[in-house]
Amino acid sequence: MVEFLDNFDEQLSVAYGAALKSGELIFTPSENYKTKETEYQIECEISYAPALAKKPQGILLTVEMDDYPKVDRPSTPVVKKVEKVNPFLPHTPALYITDASEEHKVLLNKFCIVPRHFLVVTKDFQPQTDPLSPGDLMAVWNTLMALRNSDIFSVPFKCINHVILLPNESNTDKSQEDILTEAYITLVDAMLMSIREYSEQENIPEEERLLPTISMSTMLAYNWLLTTEFMMIIPRKREDSDSVNGISLNINSLGFAGMVLAKTSDELQIVKDKGVIALVSETGYSTGWEKRTLEQEQKRKEELIALEKQMANALSSL
């Protein structure tokens, strides 16, 4: 294990306990509801944590005194500017656990509903739209491996579009970085292929037909999942589900692992009425694969073979 993450499990527990005791970390209990959905009986989980509805949303009001107060009243505070706050730059010292690499640090999630919930973040600002680098992949992977003999999270999937299994070290001469990068490149290519298929469908908005023209420099938004067993990428159309009576739910990557968070009773009812998978699908794209002809299926297989060749060329430049 890399030197950055020696005794990581112990460091995580100590930091979590201290931050919780000091009040810098707020643990919110939640009610959890299990469901089984689709013909594959995929297990989903709905977490209900109403206290999180009061959580600060990262908005900072810059308040200054009125330079020209009226004669009949004293100077009063005036809101000059509203801006978003980056909670990681700088981070709260009490939430720091350790470094994951020269470029990455591990921080506790300040508002958590799962004990010891932590984040791997870059030390310098990086746009979230940037593709992940080999260093990013290794930082996350090494953190997962540091917890391999502890509480590792993984979700079994029976029906997903793309799965990459990471082979055991003993079965390959490739480095961990090469394996992770290969998986990531393959999935990004598959994502772009899926978007192209989506754009060729009928009855979609005209602006969505232009999606394939988006280059890697203006990367499509996507959700990314990594466990010790698989990596998954899902292109994202938007962050929130469809609105119901003015209410929508924010869906992050965990939504595609079958887990959704509701912060109000209205949100909880919406999830129960729609179902987790139907709700999550509203944030992504539907390719209509069930309607493909045999010719279209053969064309897709040929494109996948071409992708493998492209991937090999990309890896040769690492």
Coordinates of N, CA and C in Angstrom, one line a residue, residues 65-250:
M65 N -21.2 47.6 5.1 CA -22.0 48.7 5.7 C -22.3 49.7 4.6
D66 N -23.5 50.3 4.7 CA -23.9 51.3 3.7 C -23.0 52.5 3.8
D67 N -22.4 52.9 2.7 CA -21.5 54.0 2.7 C -22.2 55.4 2.9
Y68 N -23.5 55.4 2.5 CA -24.2 56.6 2.6 C -25.5 56.5 3.3
P69 N -25.4 56.3 4.7 CA -26.7 56.1 5.4 C -27.5 57.4 5.5
K70 N -28.8 57.2 5.6 CA -29.7 58.3 5.8 C -29.5 59.0 7.1
V71 N -29.8 60.3 7.2 CA -29.5 61.1 8.3 C -30.3 60.6 9.6
D72 N -31.5 60.1 9.3 CA -32.4 59.7 10.4 C -32.1 58.3 10.9
R73 N -31.1 57.6 10.4 CA -30.9 56.2 10.8 C -29.4 55.9 10.7
P74 N -28.8 55.0 11.5 CA -27.4 54.7 11.4 C -27.1 53.8 10.2
S75 N -25.8 53.7 10.0 CA -25.4 52.8 8.8 C -25.9 51.4 9.0
T76 N -26.4 50.8 7.9 CA -27.1 49.5 8.0 C -26.3 48.5 7.1
P77 N -26.4 47.2 7.4 CA -25.7 46.2 6.5 C -26.4 46.1 5.2
V78 N -25.6 46.0 4.1 CA -26.2 45.9 2.8 C -25.5 44.7 2.1
V79 N -26.3 43.8 1.5 CA -25.8 42.7 0.8 C -25.2 43.1 -0.5
K80 N -23.9 43.0 -0.7 CA -23.2 43.4 -1.9 C -23.1 42.3 -2.9
K81 N -22.9 41.1 -2.5 CA -22.6 40.0 -3.4 C -23.0 38.7 -2.9
V82 N -23.5 37.8 -3.7 CA -23.8 36.4 -3.4 C -22.9 35.5 -4.2
E83 N -22.2 34.7 -3.6 CA -21.3 33.8 -4.3 C -21.3 32.4 -3.7
K84 N -20.9 31.4 -4.5 CA -20.8 30.0 -4.0 C -19.5 29.8 -3.3
V85 N -19.5 29.0 -2.2 CA -18.4 28.7 -1.4 C -17.8 27.3 -1.8
N86 N -16.5 27.2 -2.0 CA -15.9 25.9 -2.2 C -15.6 25.3 -0.8
P87 N -16.2 24.3 -0.4 CA -16.0 23.7 1.0 C -14.6 23.0 1.1
F88 N -13.9 22.8 0.0 CA -12.7 22.1 0.0 C -11.4 23.0 -0.1
L89 N -11.6 24.2 -0.5 CA -10.5 25.1 -0.7 C -10.8 26.5 -0.1
P90 N -10.3 26.7 1.2 CA -9.5 25.7 1.9 C -10.5 24.8 2.7
H91 N -10.0 23.6 3.1 CA -10.9 22.7 3.8 C -10.9 23.1 5.3
T92 N -11.9 22.6 6.0 CA -11.9 22.7 7.5 C -10.9 21.8 8.1
P93 N -9.9 22.3 8.9 CA -8.9 21.4 9.4 C -9.4 20.2 10.1
A94 N -10.5 20.3 10.9 CA -11.0 19.2 11.7 C -11.5 18.0 10.8
L95 N -11.8 18.3 9.5 CA -12.3 17.3 8.6 C -11.2 16.6 7.8
Y96 N -10.0 17.0 8.0 CA -8.8 16.4 7.3 C -8.5 15.1 7.9
I97 N -8.3 14.1 7.0 CA -7.9 12.8 7.5 C -6.4 12.5 7.2
T98 N -6.1 12.6 5.9 CA -4.7 12.3 5.4 C -4.6 12.7 4.0
D99 N -3.4 12.5 3.4 CA -3.2 12.7 2.0 C -3.3 11.3 1.3
A100 N -4.0 11.3 0.1 CA -4.1 10.1 -0.7 C -3.0 10.0 -1.7
S101 N -2.3 11.2 -2.0 CA -1.2 11.2 -2.9 C -0.6 12.6 -2.8
E102 N 0.3 12.9 -3.7 CA 0.9 14.3 -3.7 C -0.1 15.3 -4.1
E103 N -1.1 14.9 -4.9 CA -2.1 15.8 -5.5 C -3.5 15.7 -4.8
H104 N -3.7 14.7 -3.9 CA -5.0 14.5 -3.4 C -5.0 14.4 -1.9
K105 N -6.2 14.8 -1.3 CA -6.3 14.7 0.2 C -7.7 14.0 0.4
V106 N -7.8 13.4 1.7 CA -9.0 12.7 2.1 C -9.6 13.5 3.2
L107 N -10.9 13.9 3.0 CA -11.6 14.7 4.0 C -12.9 14.0 4.4
L108 N -13.3 14.3 5.6 CA -14.6 13.8 6.1 C -15.7 14.6 5.5
N109 N -16.9 13.9 5.2 CA -18.1 14.7 4.8 C -18.7 15.3 6.0
K110 N -18.8 16.6 6.0 CA -19.2 17.4 7.2 C -20.7 17.0 7.5
F111 N -21.5 16.8 6.6 CA -22.9 16.5 6.8 C -23.2 15.0 6.3
C112 N -23.1 14.1 7.2 CA -23.1 12.7 6.7 C -24.3 11.9 7.4
I113 N -24.8 11.0 6.6 CA -25.9 10.1 7.1 C -25.3 8.7 7.3
V114 N -24.0 8.5 6.8 CA -23.3 7.2 7.0 C -22.1 7.5 7.8
P115 N -21.8 6.8 8.9 CA -20.6 7.1 9.7 C -19.4 6.9 8.9
R116 N -18.4 7.8 9.1 CA -17.1 7.7 8.5 C -17.1 7.9 7.0
H117 N -18.1 8.6 6.5 CA -18.2 9.0 5.1 C -17.2 10.0 4.8
F118 N -16.3 9.6 3.8 CA -15.2 10.5 3.4 C -15.2 10.8 1.9
L119 N -14.4 11.8 1.6 CA -14.2 12.3 0.2 C -12.8 12.3 -0.2
V120 N -12.5 11.9 -1.4 CA -11.1 12.1 -2.0 C -11.2 13.3 -2.9
V121 N -10.4 14.3 -2.6 CA -10.5 15.6 -3.5 C -9.1 16.0 -3.9
T122 N -9.0 16.8 -4.9 CA -7.7 17.3 -5.4 C -7.3 18.5 -4.5
K123 N -6.0 18.6 -4.3 CA -5.5 19.7 -3.4 C -5.7 21.1 -4.1
D124 N -5.6 21.1 -5.4 CA -5.8 22.3 -6.2 C -7.1 22.2 -7.0
F125 N -7.7 23.3 -7.3 CA -8.9 23.4 -8.0 C -8.8 22.7 -9.4
Q126 N -9.8 21.8 -9.6 CA -9.9 21.2 -10.9 C -11.4 21.2 -11.3
P127 N -11.7 21.7 -12.5 CA -13.1 21.7 -12.9 C -13.7 20.2 -12.9
Q128 N -14.9 20.1 -12.4 CA -15.5 18.7 -12.4 C -15.8 18.2 -13.8
T129 N -15.8 19.1 -14.8 CA -16.0 18.6 -16.1 C -14.8 18.0 -16.8
D130 N -13.6 18.2 -16.1 CA -12.4 17.6 -16.7 C -12.4 16.1 -16.6
P131 N -11.9 15.4 -17.6 CA -11.8 13.9 -17.5 C -10.9 13.6 -16.3
L132 N -11.1 12.4 -15.7 CA -10.3 11.9 -14.6 C -8.9 11.6 -15.1
S133 N -7.9 11.9 -14.4 CA -6.5 11.6 -14.8 C -6.1 10.3 -14.2
P134 N -5.0 9.6 -14.7 CA -4.5 8.4 -14.1 C -4.3 8.6 -12.6
G135 N -3.8 9.8 -12.2 CA -3.5 10.1 -10.8 C -4.8 10.1 -10.0
D136 N -5.9 10.7 -10.6 CA -7.2 10.7 -9.9 C -7.6 9.2 -9.6
L137 N -7.6 8.4 -10.7 CA -8.0 7.0 -10.6 C -7.2 6.3 -9.5
M138 N -5.9 6.5 -9.5 CA -5.1 5.8 -8.5 C -5.3 6.2 -7.1
A139 N -5.6 7.5 -6.9 CA -5.9 8.0 -5.6 C -7.1 7.4 -5.0
V140 N -8.2 7.3 -5.8 CA -9.4 6.7 -5.3 C -9.2 5.2 -5.1
W141 N -8.5 4.5 -6.1 CA -8.3 3.1 -6.0 C -7.5 2.7 -4.7
N142 N -6.4 3.5 -4.5 CA -5.6 3.2 -3.3 C -6.3 3.4 -2.0
T143 N -7.2 4.3 -2.0 CA -8.1 4.6 -0.8 C -9.0 3.4 -0.6
L144 N -9.6 2.9 -1.7 CA -10.5 1.7 -1.6 C -9.7 0.5 -1.0
M145 N -8.5 0.3 -1.6 CA -7.7 -0.8 -1.2 C -7.2 -0.7 0.3
A146 N -7.0 0.5 0.7 CA -6.6 0.7 2.1 C -7.7 0.3 3.1
L147 N -9.0 0.2 2.6 CA -10.1 -0.3 3.4 C -10.5 -1.7 3.0
R148 N -9.7 -2.4 2.3 CA -10.1 -3.7 1.7 C -10.5 -4.7 2.8
N149 N -9.8 -4.6 3.9 CA -10.1 -5.6 5.0 C -11.0 -5.0 6.0
S150 N -11.6 -3.8 5.7 CA -12.5 -3.1 6.7 C -13.9 -3.1 6.1
D151 N -14.5 -1.9 6.2 CA -15.9 -1.7 5.7 C -15.9 -1.3 4.3
I152 N -15.8 -2.2 3.3 CA -15.8 -1.8 1.9 C -17.2 -1.8 1.4
F153 N -17.5 -0.8 0.6 CA -18.9 -0.7 0.0 C -18.9 -1.3 -1.4
S154 N -19.8 -2.2 -1.7 CA -20.0 -2.6 -3.0 C -21.4 -3.0 -3.3
V155 N -21.9 -2.9 -4.5 CA -23.3 -3.1 -4.9 C -23.3 -4.1 -6.0
P156 N -24.0 -5.2 -5.9 CA -24.1 -6.2 -7.0 C -25.1 -5.6 -8.0
F157 N -24.7 -5.7 -9.3 CA -25.6 -5.2 -10.4 C -25.9 -6.4 -11.3
K158 N -27.2 -6.5 -11.7 CA -27.6 -7.6 -12.6 C -27.8 -7.1 -14.0
C159 N -28.1 -5.8 -14.1 CA -28.5 -5.2 -15.4 C -27.9 -3.8 -15.5
I160 N -26.7 -3.6 -16.1 CA -26.2 -2.3 -16.4 C -25.6 -2.4 -17.7
N161 N -25.3 -1.2 -18.3 CA -24.9 -1.2 -19.7 C -23.5 -1.7 -19.9
H162 N -22.6 -1.2 -19.1 CA -21.1 -1.4 -19.2 C -20.5 -1.8 -17.9
V163 N -19.8 -2.9 -17.9 CA -19.1 -3.3 -16.6 C -17.7 -3.6 -17.0
I164 N -16.7 -3.2 -16.2 CA -15.3 -3.5 -16.4 C -14.9 -4.2 -15.2
L165 N -14.4 -5.5 -15.3 CA -13.9 -6.2 -14.2 C -12.4 -6.0 -14.1
L166 N -11.9 -5.6 -13.0 CA -10.4 -5.4 -12.8 C -9.8 -6.7 -12.5
P167 N -8.9 -7.3 -13.3 CA -8.3 -8.6 -13.1 C -7.3 -8.5 -11.9
N168 N -7.1 -9.7 -11.2 CA -6.2 -9.8 -10.1 C -4.8 -9.5 -10.7
E169 N -3.9 -9.0 -9.8 CA -2.6 -8.7 -10.2 C -1.8 -9.9 -10.7
S170 N -2.1 -11.0 -10.1 CA -1.4 -12.3 -10.5 C -1.8 -12.7 -11.9
N171 N -2.9 -12.2 -12.5 CA -3.3 -12.6 -13.8 C -2.9 -11.6 -14.9
T172 N -2.2 -10.6 -14.6 CA -1.8 -9.6 -15.6 C -0.5 -9.0 -15.3
D173 N 0.2 -8.6 -16.4 CA 1.5 -7.9 -16.2 C 1.3 -6.4 -16.1
K174 N 0.1 -5.9 -16.3 CA -0.2 -4.5 -16.3 C -0.2 -3.9 -14.9
S175 N 0.2 -2.7 -14.8 CA 0.2 -2.0 -13.5 C -1.3 -1.7 -13.1
Q176 N -1.5 -1.4 -11.9 CA -2.8 -1.0 -11.4 C -3.3 0.3 -12.2
E177 N -2.3 1.2 -12.4 CA -2.7 2.4 -13.1 C -3.1 2.2 -14.5
D178 N -2.4 1.2 -15.2 CA -2.8 0.9 -16.6 C -4.1 0.3 -16.6
I179 N -4.4 -0.6 -15.7 CA -5.7 -1.3 -15.6 C -6.9 -0.3 -15.4
L180 N -6.7 0.6 -14.5 CA -7.7 1.6 -14.2 C -7.9 2.5 -15.4
T181 N -6.8 3.0 -16.0 CA -6.9 3.9 -17.1 C -7.5 3.2 -18.3
E182 N -7.2 2.0 -18.5 CA -7.8 1.2 -19.6 C -9.3 1.1 -19.4
A183 N -9.7 0.8 -18.2 CA -11.1 0.7 -17.9 C -11.8 2.0 -18.1
Y184 N -11.2 3.1 -17.7 CA -11.8 4.4 -17.8 C -12.0 4.8 -19.2
I185 N -10.9 4.7 -20.0 CA -10.9 5.1 -21.4 C -12.0 4.3 -22.2
T186 N -12.1 3.0 -21.9 CA -13.1 2.1 -22.5 C -14.5 2.6 -22.2
L187 N -14.7 2.9 -21.0 CA -16.1 3.4 -20.6 C -16.4 4.7 -21.1
V188 N -15.4 5.6 -21.2 CA -15.7 7.0 -21.8 C -16.0 6.8 -23.3
D189 N -15.3 5.9 -24.0 CA -15.6 5.7 -25.4 C -17.0 5.1 -25.5
A190 N -17.3 4.1 -24.7 CA -18.7 3.5 -24.7 C -19.8 4.5 -24.4
M191 N -19.5 5.5 -23.5 CA -20.4 6.5 -23.2 C -20.7 7.4 -24.4
L192 N -19.6 7.8 -25.1 CA -19.8 8.6 -26.3 C -20.5 7.9 -27.4
M193 N -20.3 6.6 -27.5 CA -21.0 5.8 -28.5 C -22.5 5.8 -28.1
S194 N -22.8 5.6 -26.8 CA -24.2 5.6 -26.4 C -24.9 6.9 -26.7
I195 N -24.2 8.0 -26.5 CA -24.7 9.3 -26.8 C -25.0 9.5 -28.2
R196 N -24.1 8.9 -29.1 CA -24.3 9.0 -30.5 C -25.6 8.2 -30.9
E197 N -25.8 7.1 -30.3 CA -27.0 6.3 -30.6 C -28.2 7.1 -30.1
Y198 N -28.1 7.7 -29.0 CA -29.3 8.5 -28.5 C -29.6 9.6 -29.5
S199 N -28.6 10.3 -30.0 CA -28.8 11.4 -30.8 C -29.5 11.0 -32.2
E200 N -29.4 9.7 -32.5 CA -29.9 9.3 -33.8 C -31.4 8.9 -33.7
Q201 N -31.9 8.9 -32.5 CA -33.3 8.5 -32.3 C -34.2 9.6 -32.8
E202 N -35.4 9.2 -33.1 CA -36.5 10.2 -33.5 C -37.1 10.7 -32.2
N203 N -37.8 11.8 -32.4 CA -38.6 12.4 -31.4 C -37.8 12.9 -30.1
I204 N -36.6 13.4 -30.4 CA -35.8 14.0 -29.3 C -35.6 15.5 -29.6
P205 N -35.3 16.3 -28.6 CA -35.1 17.8 -28.9 C -34.0 18.0 -29.9
E206 N -34.1 19.0 -30.7 CA -33.1 19.3 -31.7 C -31.7 19.5 -31.1
E207 N -31.6 20.2 -30.0 CA -30.3 20.5 -29.4 C -29.6 19.2 -28.9
E208 N -30.4 18.1 -28.6 CA -29.8 16.9 -28.2 C -29.2 16.1 -29.3
R209 N -29.6 16.4 -30.5 CA -29.0 15.8 -31.7 C -27.6 16.3 -31.9
L210 N -27.2 17.4 -31.3 CA -25.9 17.9 -31.4 C -24.9 17.3 -30.4
L211 N -25.4 16.5 -29.5 CA -24.5 16.0 -28.4 C -23.2 15.3 -28.9
P212 N -23.2 14.5 -30.0 CA -22.0 13.9 -30.4 C -20.9 14.8 -30.8
T213 N -21.3 16.1 -31.1 CA -20.2 17.1 -31.5 C -19.5 17.6 -30.3
I214 N -19.9 17.3 -29.1 CA -19.2 17.8 -27.9 C -17.9 17.0 -27.8
S215 N -16.8 17.7 -27.7 CA -15.5 17.1 -27.6 C -15.1 16.9 -26.2
M216 N -13.9 16.2 -26.0 CA -13.5 15.9 -24.7 C -13.0 17.1 -23.9
S217 N -12.8 18.2 -24.7 CA -12.4 19.4 -24.0 C -13.6 20.1 -23.3
T218 N -14.8 19.8 -23.8 CA -16.0 20.2 -23.1 C -16.8 19.0 -22.7
M219 N -16.2 18.2 -21.8 CA -16.7 16.9 -21.5 C -18.1 16.8 -21.0
L220 N -18.8 15.8 -21.5 CA -20.2 15.6 -21.1 C -20.2 15.3 -19.6
A221 N -21.3 15.8 -18.9 CA -21.5 15.4 -17.5 C -21.8 14.0 -17.4
Y222 N -21.2 13.3 -16.4 CA -21.5 11.9 -16.2 C -21.3 11.5 -14.7
N223 N -21.9 10.4 -14.3 CA -21.8 9.8 -13.0 C -20.8 8.7 -13.1
W224 N -19.9 8.6 -12.1 CA -18.8 7.6 -12.1 C -18.9 6.8 -10.8
L225 N -18.8 5.5 -10.9 CA -18.8 4.6 -9.8 C -17.6 3.7 -9.8
L226 N -17.0 3.4 -8.7 CA -15.8 2.5 -8.6 C -15.9 1.7 -7.3
T227 N -15.9 0.4 -7.4 CA -15.7 -0.5 -6.3 C -14.5 -1.3 -6.5
T228 N -14.2 -2.3 -5.7 CA -13.1 -3.2 -5.9 C -13.4 -4.2 -7.0
E229 N -14.6 -4.2 -7.5 CA -15.0 -5.2 -8.4 C -15.4 -4.6 -9.8
F230 N -15.8 -3.4 -9.9 CA -16.2 -2.9 -11.2 C -16.1 -1.3 -11.2
M231 N -16.1 -0.8 -12.4 CA -16.1 0.6 -12.7 C -17.3 0.9 -13.6
M232 N -18.0 2.0 -13.4 CA -19.2 2.2 -14.2 C -19.3 3.7 -14.5
I233 N -19.6 4.1 -15.7 CA -19.9 5.5 -16.1 C -21.3 5.6 -16.7
I234 N -22.0 6.6 -16.3 CA -23.4 6.9 -16.9 C -23.5 8.3 -17.3
P235 N -23.7 8.6 -18.5 CA -23.8 10.0 -19.0 C -25.0 10.6 -18.3
R236 N -24.9 11.9 -17.9 CA -26.0 12.6 -17.2 C -26.5 13.7 -18.0
K237 N -27.8 13.8 -18.2 CA -28.5 14.9 -18.9 C -28.7 16.1 -17.9
R238 N -29.0 15.8 -16.7 CA -29.2 16.9 -15.7 C -29.0 16.3 -14.3
E239 N -28.9 17.2 -13.3 CA -28.7 16.7 -11.9 C -29.9 16.4 -11.2
D240 N -31.1 16.9 -11.6 CA -32.3 16.8 -10.8 C -33.3 16.0 -11.6
S241 N -34.2 15.3 -10.9 CA -35.3 14.5 -11.5 C -36.4 15.5 -12.0
D242 N -37.3 14.9 -12.8 CA -38.4 15.7 -13.2 C -39.2 16.4 -12.1
S243 N -39.7 17.6 -12.2 CA -40.4 18.3 -11.2 C -41.8 17.7 -11.0
V244 N -42.2 17.5 -9.8 CA -43.6 17.2 -9.4 C -44.1 18.2 -8.4
N245 N -45.1 19.0 -8.9 CA -45.6 20.1 -8.0 C -44.5 21.0 -7.5
G246 N -43.5 21.2 -8.4 CA -42.4 22.1 -8.0 C -41.3 21.5 -7.2
I247 N -41.4 20.2 -7.1 CA -40.4 19.5 -6.2 C -39.6 18.5 -7.1
S248 N -38.3 18.6 -7.1 CA -37.4 17.6 -7.8 C -36.3 17.2 -6.8
L249 N -35.7 16.0 -7.1 CA -34.7 15.5 -6.2 C -33.3 15.5 -6.9
N250 N -32.3 15.9 -6.2 CA -31.0 15.9 -6.7 C -30.4 14.4 -6.7

